Amino acid sequence: MRRDFSFPVLALCFLLSGFAALVYQTAWTREFAFVFGTSELAIATVLAAYMAGLAAGAALAGRYASRVKRPVLAYGLLELGVGLAALAVPVLIDGATALLLAWFGEQPGLPDARGGAISLFYLTTSFAILMLPTLFMGATLPLLARHAVRSDAELGPRIATLYALNTAGAVAGTLCTAFLLLDALGLRGTVWVAALLNGLVFLIAAVLARIAPLAAADEHASAAPAALGARFILPLIALSGVVSFSYEVLWTRLLSHRLGASVYAFATMLGSFLFGIALGSAIASRIAKTRARALAAFAFAQLGIAALSWAAFLAADFLPAALGENVALFANAGAAFALLLPAALCIGATYPLAVRIHAGGASDASAASARVYAFNTAGSIVGALGAAYWALPALGFVGVLTACVALSLALAFATALRCEPRNRVAGALAACGFIALALLPPREPLQLLHSTPLEAKVTLHPVLFSAVGESSTVLVTRDELGRYRIRNNGLPESLVVSSEADFDMGASARWLGGIPSLVRPSAKNVAVIGLGGGLSVEGIPHSVSEIHVIELEPEVVRANRELSKYRAVDPLADPRVRLHENDARSALLLTRLRFDAIVAQASHPWTAGASHLYTREFFELIRSRLAPGGVFVQWMGPAFIDEALLQSIIATVRAVWPHVRVYGPHGAMLFVASDAPFAEASESVPLLLARDPEVLARLGVLSPAHVEIWLRLDEAGAAEFSAGAPVITDDRNLLQMRSPHVTTSGTSLMEKPSARLAALSPERRVAPAE
């Protein structure tokens, strides 16, 4: 009776463990990004550290679990250790930041993301900070297997059940973190929820260890371990891990074209993938009862991964047409779920099947589950890093899909040969798969790559440039009117002006570069965060002698270079321009350069690379990198915010600078801030017109009236409008959490202009000249 009682309770505990683990992964990725940046290098480094800890923990547990007399209590203590170590992570990150500044700070220029010493520092500190909690996480499953598996008949089913429930908890953790906890509690509060769950699991395990002790502990300790003869499965499950995480990277990048890159979209995609894995593990629990059955099932699971992933890739191109004009997140997420689920079911089955193949019997349960977990996780690290860093940029989506399908077919064929007798059906199907892959190679999903979460209709335009970068997919297209557009992961970045007569198309972007000189004519050096289509650089007057451009994705720079022959003005040909490929926060943190002006044009504020450029902490970093009297300008599109978010943005800027204005040229919103009073247009415009009439003509500024007409809130108006509004912080990023809802709900300032904002706008005494 005690045995029947203990397993369901421990299974529930393991579900809670999975919930907490994904909360931590989400939180730690964000917390490290505040210091290391959101470049793919920084994110991949943190992911590698996280997964390496899991693999190491499993390996250690597999070696020593047989010596543990009370594995349930040991499991509870590990969960307590995870919670305590997780609470220490923010403190350790602060310490790492201090070391980073001490060793690499005050650089004479803006550093690039690929600096060897800095990359090594990121890698080392990530591993050092995350090793302890993730080591504890990785050791939990082998210890539970040590307690839960008491007979050969229980080996496959119980390992599969534990793995399925842990993954189901991860699904819940992913979705709850994105849709509930981050918005309600903030980043630190969300971590506390996970830590409290770890504490609860410890208490349950401690009580269970007393009332339901492991009756057969001595048997397990003294029994001669069965020979682990099926060691061949370890490299196969490692390669299977490479495939599964390569697919995760590929689908995240592909589906972001339709779902967007919001925290909700990413959580929905990851949750869909994990749900399939959990369900696949549950199904495997009914199959993996003998090694022979598990071997055959593993071969067919690999065939399923290959065939269903290939089919999903082909079907993905029909996704925009199937959804039609429905751009709602949940409709798109449902379609993504349907695409990912079938192959994910097969992926989820592989781990418990591999454990059953590797283990000689019940006494091997702990060691076998640990070895398989360690090998599978090591392969997952290779897949995640290899796909993001090398495979996708080098091979593209079609190349990665082809390589993964071929590898799964090879795994199926190799497993079929190890079956006793050999599984001729699986082997023949794998061979047919290779032939089909050679004769009918997959094609690029052009409809999906041209789609965007902001527009329901997909129109295929000629592609002038296409590249899969390390952090985004960049397309340059030419429409029927001869206009060129740069798209980043499907999101429209910028129109590129090919004729001086079309200056209106880029007027608001040029204002972003020009307004610092309009309010501070003495500005000499300017930093631009985000290259986009280069229009903001075009708007910087020649009175500025030095322009530093910080761009996260190198392929955006390449796209602009490809466009140089088509555009009226090539900003990258400007000798004043210096390009730096890095995350803005990371680059600015480590330099001693001081600028007369910094302008930021993060175009989609809910995305990972942009959302952390609107917080109080980032604005404080910006202020520390401005010279006395320096000017900061932040762009915002009215389609992404409502009145409440606008109030919060202004309140956040005002929390850092005493002088704040809001301009609204050509439909955009520009927040202009400084620690010194601004020059008035009546003073600056005549001066700049005398110096640089050509650039001011591109801005549409021919007199002071053309500046004054766009002033939406002066300093008094900004103070009154934002009074009492909550400030956006790294911990509570209101813009990141709420902007996606605003954009799709019809409540944005583009759809519903703010009457209060209009009422507070300064009185216009002059009209712009016709």
PDB file of C-alpha atoms in Angstrom, residues 345-525:
ATOM      1  CA  LEU A 345       4.836  13.232 -29.787  1.00  0.00           C
ATOM      2  CA  CYS A 346       7.511  11.086 -31.388  1.00  0.00           C
ATOM      3  CA  ILE A 347      10.331  13.172 -29.883  1.00  0.00           C
ATOM      4  CA  GLY A 348       8.797  12.787 -26.416  1.00  0.00           C
ATOM      5  CA  ALA A 349       8.709   9.018 -26.725  1.00  0.00           C
ATOM      6  CA  THR A 350      12.427   8.652 -27.418  1.00  0.00           C
ATOM      7  CA  TYR A 351      13.767   9.280 -23.903  1.00  0.00           C
ATOM      8  CA  PRO A 352      11.737   6.665 -21.967  1.00  0.00           C
ATOM      9  CA  LEU A 353      12.207   4.162 -24.812  1.00  0.00           C
ATOM     10  CA  ALA A 354      15.960   4.718 -24.704  1.00  0.00           C
ATOM     11  CA  VAL A 355      16.021   4.199 -20.924  1.00  0.00           C
ATOM     12  CA  ARG A 356      14.212   0.892 -21.301  1.00  0.00           C
ATOM     13  CA  ILE A 357      16.630  -0.170 -24.048  1.00  0.00           C
ATOM     14  CA  HIS A 358      19.699   0.787 -22.007  1.00  0.00           C
ATOM     15  CA  ALA A 359      18.664  -0.630 -18.628  1.00  0.00           C
ATOM     16  CA  GLY A 360      19.291  -4.270 -17.880  1.00  0.00           C
ATOM     17  CA  GLY A 361      16.589  -4.382 -15.218  1.00  0.00           C
ATOM     18  CA  ALA A 362      14.996  -2.607 -12.270  1.00  0.00           C
ATOM     19  CA  SER A 363      18.294  -2.278 -10.421  1.00  0.00           C
ATOM     20  CA  ASP A 364      19.644  -0.300 -13.383  1.00  0.00           C
ATOM     21  CA  ALA A 365      16.769   2.186 -13.454  1.00  0.00           C
ATOM     22  CA  SER A 366      18.602   5.014 -11.754  1.00  0.00           C
ATOM     23  CA  ALA A 367      21.901   4.605 -13.594  1.00  0.00           C
ATOM     24  CA  ALA A 368      20.248   4.054 -16.978  1.00  0.00           C
ATOM     25  CA  SER A 369      17.898   7.040 -16.678  1.00  0.00           C
ATOM     26  CA  ALA A 370      20.869   9.202 -15.668  1.00  0.00           C
ATOM     27  CA  ARG A 371      23.104   8.094 -18.530  1.00  0.00           C
ATOM     28  CA  VAL A 372      20.388   8.476 -21.146  1.00  0.00           C
ATOM     29  CA  TYR A 373      19.403  11.881 -19.746  1.00  0.00           C
ATOM     30  CA  ALA A 374      23.013  13.080 -19.757  1.00  0.00           C
ATOM     31  CA  PHE A 375      23.647  11.941 -23.336  1.00  0.00           C
ATOM     32  CA  ASN A 376      20.341  13.322 -24.577  1.00  0.00           C
ATOM     33  CA  THR A 377      20.943  16.674 -22.898  1.00  0.00           C
ATOM     34  CA  ALA A 378      24.490  16.881 -24.237  1.00  0.00           C
ATOM     35  CA  GLY A 379      23.083  16.336 -27.719  1.00  0.00           C
ATOM     36  CA  SER A 380      20.472  18.983 -27.064  1.00  0.00           C
ATOM     37  CA  ILE A 381      23.192  21.511 -26.245  1.00  0.00           C
ATOM     38  CA  VAL A 382      24.925  20.737 -29.533  1.00  0.00           C
ATOM     39  CA  GLY A 383      21.636  21.018 -31.404  1.00  0.00           C
ATOM     40  CA  ALA A 384      20.611  24.322 -29.840  1.00  0.00           C
ATOM     41  CA  LEU A 385      23.990  26.004 -30.244  1.00  0.00           C
ATOM     42  CA  GLY A 386      24.807  24.416 -33.589  1.00  0.00           C
ATOM     43  CA  ALA A 387      21.477  25.326 -35.168  1.00  0.00           C
ATOM     44  CA  ALA A 388      21.535  28.917 -33.945  1.00  0.00           C
ATOM     45  CA  TYR A 389      25.206  29.619 -34.628  1.00  0.00           C
ATOM     46  CA  TRP A 390      26.175  27.560 -37.593  1.00  0.00           C
ATOM     47  CA  ALA A 391      23.471  25.452 -39.239  1.00  0.00           C
ATOM     48  CA  LEU A 392      20.744  28.040 -39.776  1.00  0.00           C
ATOM     49  CA  PRO A 393      23.046  30.844 -40.987  1.00  0.00           C
ATOM     50  CA  ALA A 394      25.035  28.427 -43.200  1.00  0.00           C
ATOM     51  CA  LEU A 395      22.308  26.089 -44.479  1.00  0.00           C
ATOM     52  CA  GLY A 396      19.087  28.058 -44.105  1.00  0.00           C
ATOM     53  CA  PHE A 397      15.735  26.589 -43.123  1.00  0.00           C
ATOM     54  CA  VAL A 398      15.622  24.041 -45.944  1.00  0.00           C
ATOM     55  CA  GLY A 399      19.163  22.856 -45.262  1.00  0.00           C
ATOM     56  CA  VAL A 400      18.565  22.358 -41.544  1.00  0.00           C
ATOM     57  CA  LEU A 401      15.274  20.549 -42.174  1.00  0.00           C
ATOM     58  CA  THR A 402      16.938  18.258 -44.713  1.00  0.00           C
ATOM     59  CA  ALA A 403      19.857  17.486 -42.400  1.00  0.00           C
ATOM     60  CA  CYS A 404      17.548  16.722 -39.456  1.00  0.00           C
ATOM     61  CA  VAL A 405      15.255  14.477 -41.520  1.00  0.00           C
ATOM     62  CA  ALA A 406      18.277  12.596 -42.870  1.00  0.00           C
ATOM     63  CA  LEU A 407      19.724  12.153 -39.370  1.00  0.00           C
ATOM     64  CA  SER A 408      16.413  10.827 -38.002  1.00  0.00           C
ATOM     65  CA  LEU A 409      16.190   8.350 -40.889  1.00  0.00           C
ATOM     66  CA  ALA A 410      19.754   7.226 -40.163  1.00  0.00           C
ATOM     67  CA  LEU A 411      18.887   6.723 -36.476  1.00  0.00           C
ATOM     68  CA  ALA A 412      15.838   4.672 -37.456  1.00  0.00           C
ATOM     69  CA  PHE A 413      17.925   2.504 -39.793  1.00  0.00           C
ATOM     70  CA  ALA A 414      20.659   1.975 -37.175  1.00  0.00           C
ATOM     71  CA  THR A 415      18.102   0.991 -34.540  1.00  0.00           C
ATOM     72  CA  ALA A 416      16.328  -1.381 -36.930  1.00  0.00           C
ATOM     73  CA  LEU A 417      19.622  -3.233 -37.401  1.00  0.00           C
ATOM     74  CA  ARG A 418      19.977  -3.704 -33.620  1.00  0.00           C
ATOM     75  CA  CYS A 419      16.528  -5.230 -33.187  1.00  0.00           C
ATOM     76  CA  GLU A 420      16.398  -8.994 -32.607  1.00  0.00           C
ATOM     77  CA  PRO A 421      15.450 -10.087 -35.175  1.00  0.00           C
ATOM     78  CA  ARG A 422      16.273  -7.111 -37.373  1.00  0.00           C
ATOM     79  CA  ASN A 423      13.250  -4.930 -38.039  1.00  0.00           C
ATOM     80  CA  ARG A 424      13.030  -5.116 -41.812  1.00  0.00           C
ATOM     81  CA  VAL A 425       9.973  -2.894 -42.000  1.00  0.00           C
ATOM     82  CA  ALA A 426      11.619   0.024 -40.177  1.00  0.00           C
ATOM     83  CA  GLY A 427      14.828  -0.427 -42.185  1.00  0.00           C
ATOM     84  CA  ALA A 428      12.957  -0.455 -45.501  1.00  0.00           C
ATOM     85  CA  LEU A 429      10.955   2.631 -44.566  1.00  0.00           C
ATOM     86  CA  ALA A 430      14.141   4.474 -43.618  1.00  0.00           C
ATOM     87  CA  ALA A 431      15.697   3.576 -46.977  1.00  0.00           C
ATOM     88  CA  CYS A 432      12.569   4.781 -48.794  1.00  0.00           C
ATOM     89  CA  GLY A 433      12.788   7.999 -46.804  1.00  0.00           C
ATOM     90  CA  PHE A 434      16.312   8.666 -48.053  1.00  0.00           C
ATOM     91  CA  ILE A 435      15.178   8.098 -51.646  1.00  0.00           C
ATOM     92  CA  ALA A 436      12.202  10.444 -51.211  1.00  0.00           C
ATOM     93  CA  LEU A 437      14.420  13.103 -49.651  1.00  0.00           C
ATOM     94  CA  ALA A 438      16.769  12.921 -52.619  1.00  0.00           C
ATOM     95  CA  LEU A 439      14.020  12.991 -55.249  1.00  0.00           C
ATOM     96  CA  LEU A 440      11.640  15.459 -53.574  1.00  0.00           C
ATOM     97  CA  PRO A 441      13.729  17.928 -51.539  1.00  0.00           C
ATOM     98  CA  PRO A 442      11.747  20.411 -49.399  1.00  0.00           C
ATOM     99  CA  ARG A 443      11.219  23.965 -50.628  1.00  0.00           C
ATOM    100  CA  GLU A 444      11.480  27.317 -48.901  1.00  0.00           C
ATOM    101  CA  PRO A 445       8.160  28.293 -47.236  1.00  0.00           C
ATOM    102  CA  LEU A 446       7.903  31.658 -49.006  1.00  0.00           C
ATOM    103  CA  GLN A 447       4.342  32.411 -47.906  1.00  0.00           C
ATOM    104  CA  LEU A 448       5.305  32.015 -44.267  1.00  0.00           C
ATOM    105  CA  LEU A 449       8.521  34.006 -44.638  1.00  0.00           C
ATOM    106  CA  HIS A 450       6.582  36.909 -46.210  1.00  0.00           C
ATOM    107  CA  SER A 451       3.888  36.878 -43.517  1.00  0.00           C
ATOM    108  CA  THR A 452       3.813  39.147 -40.476  1.00  0.00           C
ATOM    109  CA  PRO A 453       1.766  39.139 -37.271  1.00  0.00           C
ATOM    110  CA  LEU A 454       0.796  42.756 -37.989  1.00  0.00           C
ATOM    111  CA  GLU A 455      -0.899  42.128 -41.329  1.00  0.00           C
ATOM    112  CA  ALA A 456      -3.427  39.471 -42.300  1.00  0.00           C
ATOM    113  CA  LYS A 457      -2.812  39.585 -46.045  1.00  0.00           C
ATOM    114  CA  VAL A 458       0.342  38.025 -47.465  1.00  0.00           C
ATOM    115  CA  THR A 459       1.660  39.442 -50.713  1.00  0.00           C
ATOM    116  CA  LEU A 460       4.667  37.871 -52.375  1.00  0.00           C
ATOM    117  CA  HIS A 461       7.069  40.495 -53.659  1.00  0.00           C
ATOM    118  CA  PRO A 462      10.369  39.956 -55.458  1.00  0.00           C
ATOM    119  CA  VAL A 463      13.127  39.188 -52.947  1.00  0.00           C
ATOM    120  CA  LEU A 464      16.346  41.153 -53.443  1.00  0.00           C
ATOM    121  CA  PHE A 465      18.095  39.818 -50.352  1.00  0.00           C
ATOM    122  CA  SER A 466      17.422  36.920 -47.988  1.00  0.00           C
ATOM    123  CA  ALA A 467      19.537  35.675 -45.109  1.00  0.00           C
ATOM    124  CA  VAL A 468      19.003  33.611 -41.984  1.00  0.00           C
ATOM    125  CA  GLY A 469      21.065  35.377 -39.362  1.00  0.00           C
ATOM    126  CA  GLU A 470      22.084  34.343 -35.869  1.00  0.00           C
ATOM    127  CA  SER A 471      19.125  36.104 -34.249  1.00  0.00           C
ATOM    128  CA  SER A 472      16.667  36.839 -37.071  1.00  0.00           C
ATOM    129  CA  THR A 473      15.705  36.217 -40.678  1.00  0.00           C
ATOM    130  CA  VAL A 474      16.184  39.279 -42.877  1.00  0.00           C
ATOM    131  CA  LEU A 475      14.368  39.855 -46.174  1.00  0.00           C
ATOM    132  CA  VAL A 476      14.544  42.773 -48.572  1.00  0.00           C
ATOM    133  CA  THR A 477      11.603  42.999 -50.968  1.00  0.00           C
ATOM    134  CA  ARG A 478      10.500  45.368 -53.721  1.00  0.00           C
ATOM    135  CA  ASP A 479       6.793  46.121 -54.067  1.00  0.00           C
ATOM    136  CA  GLU A 480       4.759  47.043 -57.131  1.00  0.00           C
ATOM    137  CA  LEU A 481       5.385  50.761 -56.525  1.00  0.00           C
ATOM    138  CA  GLY A 482       9.149  50.264 -56.594  1.00  0.00           C
ATOM    139  CA  ARG A 483       9.571  50.689 -52.834  1.00  0.00           C
ATOM    140  CA  TYR A 484      12.101  48.602 -50.940  1.00  0.00           C
ATOM    141  CA  ARG A 485      11.323  47.194 -47.522  1.00  0.00           C
ATOM    142  CA  ILE A 486      13.492  45.435 -44.947  1.00  0.00           C
ATOM    143  CA  ARG A 487      11.767  42.742 -42.883  1.00  0.00           C
ATOM    144  CA  ASN A 488      13.211  41.230 -39.722  1.00  0.00           C
ATOM    145  CA  ASN A 489      11.606  37.908 -38.684  1.00  0.00           C
ATOM    146  CA  GLY A 490       8.614  38.962 -40.737  1.00  0.00           C
ATOM    147  CA  LEU A 491       8.264  42.294 -38.950  1.00  0.00           C
ATOM    148  CA  PRO A 492       8.552  45.371 -41.183  1.00  0.00           C
ATOM    149  CA  GLU A 493      11.648  47.298 -40.121  1.00  0.00           C
ATOM    150  CA  SER A 494      11.803  50.121 -42.613  1.00  0.00           C
ATOM    151  CA  LEU A 495      10.913  51.399 -46.042  1.00  0.00           C
ATOM    152  CA  VAL A 496      13.975  52.469 -47.973  1.00  0.00           C
ATOM    153  CA  VAL A 497      13.655  55.595 -50.066  1.00  0.00           C
ATOM    154  CA  SER A 498      14.895  55.206 -53.631  1.00  0.00           C
ATOM    155  CA  SER A 499      14.157  58.770 -54.746  1.00  0.00           C
ATOM    156  CA  GLU A 500      14.418  62.200 -53.162  1.00  0.00           C
ATOM    157  CA  ALA A 501      10.857  62.775 -54.364  1.00  0.00           C
ATOM    158  CA  ASP A 502       9.673  60.047 -51.992  1.00  0.00           C
ATOM    159  CA  PHE A 503      11.115  61.633 -48.850  1.00  0.00           C
ATOM    160  CA  ASP A 504       7.714  61.536 -47.104  1.00  0.00           C
ATOM    161  CA  MET A 505       7.992  57.740 -46.777  1.00  0.00           C
ATOM    162  CA  GLY A 506      10.950  58.071 -44.428  1.00  0.00           C
ATOM    163  CA  ALA A 507      10.181  61.434 -42.874  1.00  0.00           C
ATOM    164  CA  SER A 508       9.462  60.194 -39.348  1.00  0.00           C
ATOM    165  CA  ALA A 509      12.577  57.987 -39.298  1.00  0.00           C
ATOM    166  CA  ARG A 510      14.744  60.875 -40.501  1.00  0.00           C
ATOM    167  CA  TRP A 511      13.334  63.019 -37.731  1.00  0.00           C
ATOM    168  CA  LEU A 512      14.700  60.531 -35.228  1.00  0.00           C
ATOM    169  CA  GLY A 513      18.210  61.336 -36.434  1.00  0.00           C
ATOM    170  CA  GLY A 514      17.609  65.023 -36.947  1.00  0.00           C
ATOM    171  CA  ILE A 515      15.786  66.110 -33.806  1.00  0.00           C
ATOM    172  CA  PRO A 516      18.825  65.979 -31.470  1.00  0.00           C
ATOM    173  CA  SER A 517      20.414  68.789 -33.507  1.00  0.00           C
ATOM    174  CA  LEU A 518      17.102  70.668 -33.615  1.00  0.00           C
ATOM    175  CA  VAL A 519      17.025  70.842 -29.808  1.00  0.00           C
ATOM    176  CA  ARG A 520      20.823  70.862 -29.277  1.00  0.00           C
ATOM    177  CA  PRO A 521      22.548  72.441 -32.317  1.00  0.00           C
ATOM    178  CA  SER A 522      25.997  71.994 -30.754  1.00  0.00           C
ATOM    179  CA  ALA A 523      25.810  68.158 -30.838  1.00  0.00           C
ATOM    180  CA  LYS A 524      28.921  66.679 -32.457  1.00  0.00           C
ATOM    181  CA  ASN A 525      28.848  62.930 -31.835  1.00  0.00           C
TER     182      ASN A 525
END
